[in-house]
mmCIF file of C-alpha atoms in Angstrom:
data_model
loop_
_atom_site.group_PDB
_atom_site.id
_atom_site.type_symbol
_atom_site.label_atom_id
_atom_site.label_comp_id
_atom_site.label_asym_id
_atom_site.label_seq_id
_atom_site.Cartn_x
_atom_site.Cartn_y
_atom_site.Cartn_z
ATOM 1 C CA UNK A 1 17.505 2.137 41.895
ATOM 2 C CA UNK A 2 19.582 2.985 44.982
ATOM 3 C CA UNK A 3 21.901 0.379 46.599
ATOM 4 C CA UNK A 4 21.223 -0.969 50.045
ATOM 5 C CA UNK A 5 24.007 -2.326 52.237
ATOM 6 C CA UNK A 6 23.375 -5.133 54.699
ATOM 7 C CA UNK A 7 25.348 -7.392 56.974
ATOM 8 C CA UNK A 8 24.854 -10.948 58.302
ATOM 9 C CA UNK A 9 26.690 -13.903 59.791
ATOM 10 C CA UNK A 10 27.024 -15.278 56.281
ATOM 11 C CA UNK A 11 26.718 -14.100 52.731
ATOM 12 C CA UNK A 12 23.328 -15.776 52.335
ATOM 13 C CA UNK A 13 21.980 -14.197 55.445
ATOM 14 C CA UNK A 14 23.186 -10.730 54.364
ATOM 15 C CA UNK A 15 21.520 -11.355 51.011
ATOM 16 C CA UNK A 16 18.295 -12.417 52.698
ATOM 17 C CA UNK A 17 18.237 -9.171 54.780
ATOM 18 C CA UNK A 18 18.842 -7.177 51.579
ATOM 19 C CA UNK A 19 15.949 -8.853 49.855
ATOM 20 C CA UNK A 20 13.625 -8.043 52.826
ATOM 21 C CA UNK A 21 14.624 -4.386 52.622
ATOM 22 C CA UNK A 22 14.204 -4.234 48.810
ATOM 23 C CA UNK A 23 10.945 -6.192 48.857
ATOM 24 C CA UNK A 24 11.803 -8.247 45.785
ATOM 25 C CA UNK A 25 12.564 -11.962 44.970
ATOM 26 C CA UNK A 26 16.220 -13.151 44.659
ATOM 27 C CA UNK A 27 16.060 -13.284 40.813
ATOM 28 C CA UNK A 28 14.979 -9.588 40.671
ATOM 29 C CA UNK A 29 18.076 -8.324 42.658
ATOM 30 C CA UNK A 30 21.753 -7.987 41.911
ATOM 31 C CA UNK A 31 24.474 -8.078 44.541
ATOM 32 C CA UNK A 32 28.074 -6.994 45.261
ATOM 33 C CA UNK A 33 29.948 -8.807 48.036
ATOM 34 C CA UNK A 34 31.824 -6.198 50.003
ATOM 35 C CA UNK A 35 33.215 -8.339 52.792
ATOM 36 C CA UNK A 36 33.156 -12.012 53.621
ATOM 37 C CA UNK A 37 33.349 -13.450 57.213
ATOM 38 C CA UNK A 38 36.882 -14.608 58.134
ATOM 39 C CA UNK A 39 37.627 -18.141 59.395
ATOM 40 C CA UNK A 40 38.645 -18.314 62.987
ATOM 41 C CA UNK A 41 39.763 -20.920 65.483
ATOM 42 C CA UNK A 42 37.949 -24.280 65.682
ATOM 43 C CA UNK A 43 36.086 -23.526 62.506
ATOM 44 C CA UNK A 44 34.323 -20.543 63.823
ATOM 45 C CA UNK A 45 33.928 -17.361 61.804
ATOM 46 C CA UNK A 46 34.979 -13.869 62.805
ATOM 47 C CA UNK A 47 33.303 -10.679 61.593
ATOM 48 C CA UNK A 48 30.242 -10.268 59.435
ATOM 49 C CA UNK A 49 29.460 -10.628 55.786
ATOM 50 C CA UNK A 50 28.670 -7.367 54.097
ATOM 51 C CA UNK A 51 26.925 -7.050 50.775
ATOM 52 C CA UNK A 52 25.390 -4.388 48.611
ATOM 53 C CA UNK A 53 22.155 -4.989 46.647
ATOM 54 C CA UNK A 54 19.671 -3.243 44.471
ATOM 55 C CA UNK A 55 16.702 -4.093 42.233
ATOM 56 C CA UNK A 56 17.933 -5.039 38.714
ATOM 57 C CA UNK A 57 17.417 -2.088 36.382
ATOM 58 C CA UNK A 58 14.982 -2.665 33.605
ATOM 59 C CA UNK A 59 16.030 -1.962 29.990
ATOM 60 C CA UNK A 60 13.740 0.785 28.650
ATOM 61 C CA UNK A 61 11.642 0.092 25.641
ATOM 62 C CA UNK A 62 12.675 1.704 22.345
ATOM 63 C CA UNK A 63 10.782 4.894 21.966
ATOM 64 C CA UNK A 64 8.403 5.158 19.055
ATOM 65 C CA UNK A 65 9.457 8.018 16.764
ATOM 66 C CA UNK A 66 7.208 10.929 17.276
ATOM 67 C CA UNK A 67 5.768 12.982 14.559
ATOM 68 C CA UNK A 68 7.548 16.137 13.540
ATOM 69 C CA UNK A 69 6.487 18.879 15.888
ATOM 70 C CA UNK A 70 4.815 21.683 14.218
ATOM 71 C CA UNK A 71 6.696 24.982 14.725
ATOM 72 C CA UNK A 72 5.176 27.241 17.288
ATOM 73 C CA UNK A 73 4.678 30.857 16.737
ATOM 74 C CA UNK A 74 7.551 31.598 19.038
ATOM 75 C CA UNK A 75 9.884 29.368 16.962
ATOM 76 C CA UNK A 76 9.386 31.293 13.721
ATOM 77 C CA UNK A 77 11.650 34.238 13.316
ATOM 78 C CA UNK A 78 10.096 37.609 12.649
ATOM 79 C CA UNK A 79 10.123 39.056 9.134
ATOM 80 C CA UNK A 80 12.824 41.513 9.808
ATOM 81 C CA UNK A 81 14.894 39.259 12.180
ATOM 82 C CA UNK A 82 14.755 41.913 14.888
ATOM 83 C CA UNK A 83 14.290 40.825 18.510
ATOM 84 C CA UNK A 84 10.875 41.548 19.932
ATOM 85 C CA UNK A 85 10.722 44.265 22.534
ATOM 86 C CA UNK A 86 9.795 42.803 26.072
ATOM 87 C CA UNK A 87 6.197 43.419 27.089
ATOM 88 C CA UNK A 88 5.652 46.018 29.692
ATOM 89 C CA UNK A 89 4.491 44.596 33.032
ATOM 90 C CA UNK A 90 0.815 44.917 33.589
ATOM 91 C CA UNK A 91 -0.269 47.224 36.291
ATOM 92 C CA UNK A 92 -1.854 45.492 39.302
ATOM 93 C CA UNK A 93 -5.499 45.955 39.821
ATOM 94 C CA UNK A 94 -6.018 46.304 43.569
ATOM 95 C CA UNK A 95 -9.785 46.591 43.262
ATOM 96 C CA UNK A 96 -10.122 43.252 41.446
ATOM 97 C CA UNK A 97 -7.782 41.614 43.929
ATOM 98 C CA UNK A 98 -9.815 43.050 46.859
ATOM 99 C CA UNK A 99 -12.935 41.712 45.214
ATOM 100 C CA UNK A 100 -11.486 38.246 44.823
ATOM 101 C CA UNK A 101 -10.429 38.210 48.412
ATOM 102 C CA UNK A 102 -13.789 39.333 49.585
ATOM 103 C CA UNK A 103 -15.541 36.764 47.277
ATOM 104 C CA UNK A 104 -13.358 33.997 48.755
ATOM 105 C CA UNK A 105 -14.013 35.071 52.315
ATOM 106 C CA UNK A 106 -17.746 35.177 51.586
ATOM 107 C CA UNK A 107 -17.512 31.725 50.120
ATOM 108 C CA UNK A 108 -15.745 30.444 53.205
ATOM 109 C CA UNK A 109 -18.408 32.002 55.462
ATOM 110 C CA UNK A 110 -21.230 30.406 53.604
ATOM 111 C CA UNK A 111 -22.329 26.951 54.854
ATOM 112 C CA UNK A 112 -21.066 24.171 52.714
ATOM 113 C CA UNK A 113 -23.692 22.002 51.041
ATOM 114 C CA UNK A 114 -23.435 18.396 51.941
ATOM 115 C CA UNK A 115 -23.085 16.013 49.160
ATOM 116 C CA UNK A 116 -26.200 14.028 48.564
ATOM 117 C CA UNK A 117 -25.776 10.572 49.875
ATOM 118 C CA UNK A 118 -26.194 8.104 47.051
ATOM 119 C CA UNK A 119 -26.511 4.312 47.278
ATOM 120 C CA UNK A 120 -23.475 2.585 48.871
ATOM 121 C CA UNK A 121 -20.919 1.402 46.344
ATOM 122 C CA UNK A 122 -20.770 -2.275 45.621
ATOM 123 C CA UNK A 123 -17.440 -3.633 46.952
ATOM 124 C CA UNK A 124 -17.254 -6.040 44.006
ATOM 125 C CA UNK A 125 -17.430 -3.152 41.519
ATOM 126 C CA UNK A 126 -14.767 -1.162 43.493
ATOM 127 C CA UNK A 127 -12.557 -4.225 43.403
ATOM 128 C CA UNK A 128 -13.140 -4.683 39.642
ATOM 129 C CA UNK A 129 -12.027 -1.091 39.006
ATOM 130 C CA UNK A 130 -8.943 -1.626 41.114
ATOM 131 C CA UNK A 131 -8.131 -4.796 39.160
ATOM 132 C CA UNK A 132 -8.522 -3.049 35.856
ATOM 133 C CA UNK A 133 -6.139 -0.309 36.869
ATOM 134 C CA UNK A 134 -3.492 -2.601 38.380
ATOM 135 C CA UNK A 135 -3.396 -4.957 35.341
ATOM 136 C CA UNK A 136 -3.012 -1.757 33.044
ATOM 137 C CA UNK A 137 -0.249 -0.539 35.258
ATOM 138 C CA UNK A 138 1.680 -3.834 35.108
ATOM 139 C CA UNK A 139 1.198 -3.902 31.297
ATOM 140 C CA UNK A 140 2.722 -0.449 31.044
ATOM 141 C CA UNK A 141 5.808 -1.801 32.563
ATOM 142 C CA UNK A 142 5.851 -4.779 30.144
ATOM 143 C CA UNK A 143 4.831 -7.309 32.816
ATOM 144 C CA UNK A 144 1.931 -9.726 32.816
ATOM 145 C CA UNK A 145 -0.113 -9.494 35.983
ATOM 146 C CA UNK A 146 -2.885 -11.536 37.451
ATOM 147 C CA UNK A 147 -5.213 -10.447 40.217
ATOM 148 C CA UNK A 148 -6.958 -12.117 43.167
ATOM 149 C CA UNK A 149 -9.625 -10.495 45.222
ATOM 150 C CA UNK A 150 -10.715 -10.986 48.790
ATOM 151 C CA UNK A 151 -13.772 -9.168 49.982
ATOM 152 C CA UNK A 152 -14.953 -9.154 53.637
ATOM 153 C CA UNK A 153 -17.783 -6.631 54.060
ATOM 154 C CA UNK A 154 -16.333 -3.252 53.153
ATOM 155 C CA UNK A 155 -12.734 -4.505 53.370
ATOM 156 C CA UNK A 156 -11.311 -5.221 49.954
ATOM 157 C CA UNK A 157 -7.891 -6.763 49.342
ATOM 158 C CA UNK A 158 -6.626 -6.948 45.733
ATOM 159 C CA UNK A 159 -3.450 -8.994 45.103
ATOM 160 C CA UNK A 160 -1.382 -8.512 41.941
ATOM 161 C CA UNK A 161 0.784 -11.425 41.138
ATOM 162 C CA UNK A 162 3.254 -11.954 38.222
ATOM 163 C CA UNK A 163 6.820 -11.666 37.254
ATOM 164 C CA UNK A 164 8.990 -8.478 37.011
ATOM 165 C CA UNK A 165 6.720 -6.641 39.486
ATOM 166 C CA UNK A 166 9.600 -5.629 41.801
ATOM 167 C CA UNK A 167 9.562 -2.000 40.602
ATOM 168 C CA UNK A 168 5.898 -1.703 41.861
ATOM 169 C CA UNK A 169 7.077 -2.727 45.388
ATOM 170 C CA UNK A 170 10.120 -0.595 45.839
ATOM 171 C CA UNK A 171 12.470 -0.446 48.838
ATOM 172 C CA UNK A 172 10.574 -1.552 51.989
ATOM 173 C CA UNK A 173 7.275 -1.268 50.077
ATOM 174 C CA UNK A 174 7.451 2.500 49.582
ATOM 175 C CA UNK A 175 6.326 2.173 45.848
ATOM 176 C CA UNK A 176 3.614 -0.327 46.811
ATOM 177 C CA UNK A 177 2.189 2.167 49.271
ATOM 178 C CA UNK A 178 2.053 4.844 46.617
ATOM 179 C CA UNK A 179 0.412 2.333 44.189
ATOM 180 C CA UNK A 180 -2.236 1.593 46.799
ATOM 181 C CA UNK A 181 -2.921 5.377 47.298
ATOM 182 C CA UNK A 182 -3.225 5.947 43.607
ATOM 183 C CA UNK A 183 -5.521 2.971 43.070
ATOM 184 C CA UNK A 184 -7.828 4.346 45.817
ATOM 185 C CA UNK A 185 -7.976 7.660 44.121
ATOM 186 C CA UNK A 186 -8.816 6.024 40.772
ATOM 187 C CA UNK A 187 -11.607 3.880 42.210
ATOM 188 C CA UNK A 188 -13.109 6.920 43.873
ATOM 189 C CA UNK A 189 -13.041 8.879 40.623
ATOM 190 C CA UNK A 190 -14.669 6.080 38.745
ATOM 191 C CA UNK A 191 -17.082 4.950 41.472
ATOM 192 C CA UNK A 192 -17.531 8.242 43.488
ATOM 193 C CA UNK A 193 -16.838 8.510 47.220
ATOM 194 C CA UNK A 194 -17.412 5.174 48.963
ATOM 195 C CA UNK A 195 -16.869 3.681 52.441
ATOM 196 C CA UNK A 196 -14.911 0.624 51.337
ATOM 197 C CA UNK A 197 -11.346 0.060 52.598
ATOM 198 C CA UNK A 198 -9.099 -0.921 49.723
ATOM 199 C CA UNK A 199 -5.802 -2.705 50.337
ATOM 200 C CA UNK A 200 -3.289 -3.586 47.603
ATOM 201 C CA UNK A 201 -0.611 -6.315 47.757
ATOM 202 C CA UNK A 202 1.856 -7.040 44.956
ATOM 203 C CA UNK A 203 3.668 -10.379 44.658
ATOM 204 C CA UNK A 204 2.748 -11.353 48.269
ATOM 205 C CA UNK A 205 5.126 -8.668 49.619
ATOM 206 C CA UNK A 206 3.031 -7.710 52.608
ATOM 207 C CA UNK A 207 2.892 -11.204 54.019
ATOM 208 C CA UNK A 208 6.628 -11.778 53.318
ATOM 209 C CA UNK A 209 7.429 -8.415 54.915
ATOM 210 C CA UNK A 210 5.233 -9.138 57.969
ATOM 211 C CA UNK A 211 6.937 -12.447 58.553
ATOM 212 C CA UNK A 212 10.520 -11.150 57.988
ATOM 213 C CA UNK A 213 9.947 -7.998 60.176
ATOM 214 C CA UNK A 214 8.270 -10.014 63.019
ATOM 215 C CA UNK A 215 11.180 -12.468 63.070
ATOM 216 C CA UNK A 216 13.620 -9.549 63.131
ATOM 217 C CA UNK A 217 12.057 -7.579 65.964
ATOM 218 C CA UNK A 218 11.698 -10.697 68.020
ATOM 219 C CA UNK A 219 15.365 -11.198 67.832
ATOM 220 C CA UNK A 220 16.004 -7.504 68.666
ATOM 221 C CA UNK A 221 13.632 -7.807 71.730
ATOM 222 C CA UNK A 222 15.661 -10.809 72.978
ATOM 223 C CA UNK A 223 18.859 -8.739 72.665
ATOM 224 C CA UNK A 224 17.282 -5.875 74.533
ATOM 225 C CA UNK A 225 16.281 -8.116 77.370
ATOM 226 C CA UNK A 226 19.800 -9.655 77.500
ATOM 227 C CA UNK A 227 21.589 -6.276 77.457
ATOM 228 C CA UNK A 228 19.019 -4.368 79.645
ATOM 229 C CA UNK A 229 19.339 -1.345 77.244
ATOM 230 C CA UNK A 230 16.680 0.116 75.039
ATOM 231 C CA UNK A 231 17.114 0.007 71.271
ATOM 232 C CA UNK A 232 15.663 2.231 68.641
ATOM 233 C CA UNK A 233 14.774 0.700 65.250
ATOM 234 C CA UNK A 234 15.348 2.368 61.911
ATOM 235 C CA UNK A 235 12.630 4.755 60.743
ATOM 236 C CA UNK A 236 9.716 3.016 59.048
ATOM 237 C CA UNK A 237 6.253 3.765 57.718
ATOM 238 C CA UNK A 238 3.113 3.387 59.812
ATOM 239 C CA UNK A 239 2.151 -0.157 58.505
ATOM 240 C CA UNK A 240 5.552 -1.512 59.437
ATOM 241 C CA UNK A 241 5.463 0.080 62.905
ATOM 242 C CA UNK A 242 2.097 -1.594 63.495
ATOM 243 C CA UNK A 243 3.707 -4.944 62.535
ATOM 244 C CA UNK A 244 6.359 -4.323 65.208
ATOM 245 C CA UNK A 245 3.924 -3.472 67.948
ATOM 246 C CA UNK A 246 1.599 -6.387 67.121
ATOM 247 C CA UNK A 247 4.562 -8.855 66.924
ATOM 248 C CA UNK A 248 5.644 -7.873 70.476
ATOM 249 C CA UNK A 249 2.268 -7.270 72.070
ATOM 250 C CA UNK A 250 2.182 -10.514 73.981
ATOM 251 C CA UNK A 251 5.627 -10.088 75.688
ATOM 252 C CA UNK A 252 5.853 -8.891 79.280
ATOM 253 C CA UNK A 253 9.579 -8.493 79.381
ATOM 254 C CA UNK A 254 9.755 -5.574 77.015
ATOM 255 C CA UNK A 255 7.721 -2.557 76.017
ATOM 256 C CA UNK A 256 7.446 -0.670 72.690
ATOM 257 C CA UNK A 257 6.615 2.925 71.834
ATOM 258 C CA UNK A 258 7.068 5.178 68.807
ATOM 259 C CA UNK A 259 8.844 8.432 68.749
ATOM 260 C CA UNK A 260 9.636 11.124 66.278
ATOM 261 C CA UNK A 261 7.671 12.577 63.317
ATOM 262 C CA UNK A 262 6.990 10.982 59.987
ATOM 263 C CA UNK A 263 8.886 10.120 57.850
ATOM 264 C CA UNK A 264 11.568 9.663 60.597
ATOM 265 C CA UNK A 265 9.258 8.144 63.199
ATOM 266 C CA UNK A 266 10.661 4.889 64.684
ATOM 267 C CA UNK A 267 9.840 2.255 67.237
ATOM 268 C CA UNK A 268 11.890 2.009 70.460
ATOM 269 C CA UNK A 269 12.067 -1.343 72.230
ATOM 270 C CA UNK A 270 12.812 -1.105 75.973
ATOM 271 C CA UNK A 271 13.201 -3.628 78.818
ATOM 272 C CA UNK A 272 10.057 -3.717 80.955
ATOM 273 C CA UNK A 273 11.986 -3.018 84.044
ATOM 274 C CA UNK A 274 13.466 0.210 82.578
ATOM 275 C CA UNK A 275 10.048 1.332 81.318
ATOM 276 C CA UNK A 276 8.483 0.747 84.726
ATOM 277 C CA UNK A 277 11.241 2.699 86.507
ATOM 278 C CA UNK A 278 10.701 5.627 84.260
#
């Protein structure tokens, strides 16, 4: 797991920022203190605390001894021990290639048959398939997971809770997003195409991330207003950008917009006066 480096007014604040970026609990992370704030006049501190943190590496399980692999034909030496002569390259068959191209073009020109619409999938069954997959995924990592489901119409949220689930969250929820995408694919393969919207959360990460990110961007917005200068945040995925925009929607003294292309797309916070002048 890669190290992340963060700063804060104190060691604890720097650690808290690191945990937000890693998306794990304190007991699931390890730290290195790079720099401590220095004591100044009248008990004030000068400088910032700087720490490195990462998710604690897991000890891999002992591998079960595999059965002896049967020798392949290529592994057995020839009777005379002489190297085999290289095969001559096959001649291309342009007629067959032209036929394949023409067949593919004809297939593209043909109208596609629409899939017959079956009965709508039961959201409870979709959630059950997602639960089964997530519990099995946690078990494969040696963790015990419990699930909780919230269904609102076609919106399904499945929460996986338990210990040692930090690896399924990853830095800033990147692994969690991948787990959500895979769970959707698995449910579609088992249940067929359906119109439900499946959302996965692990260890309450999304709620923690939303709270921490909203608090952070509110502080940045105050600094932007005080300085009168726009500030670009670090690149973040679409769900996090939405949290930023939603957190600052009610403010009239600043404006937000996104710029760049994924995965380097970022939110820019600008003073309202600067935005109006532009």
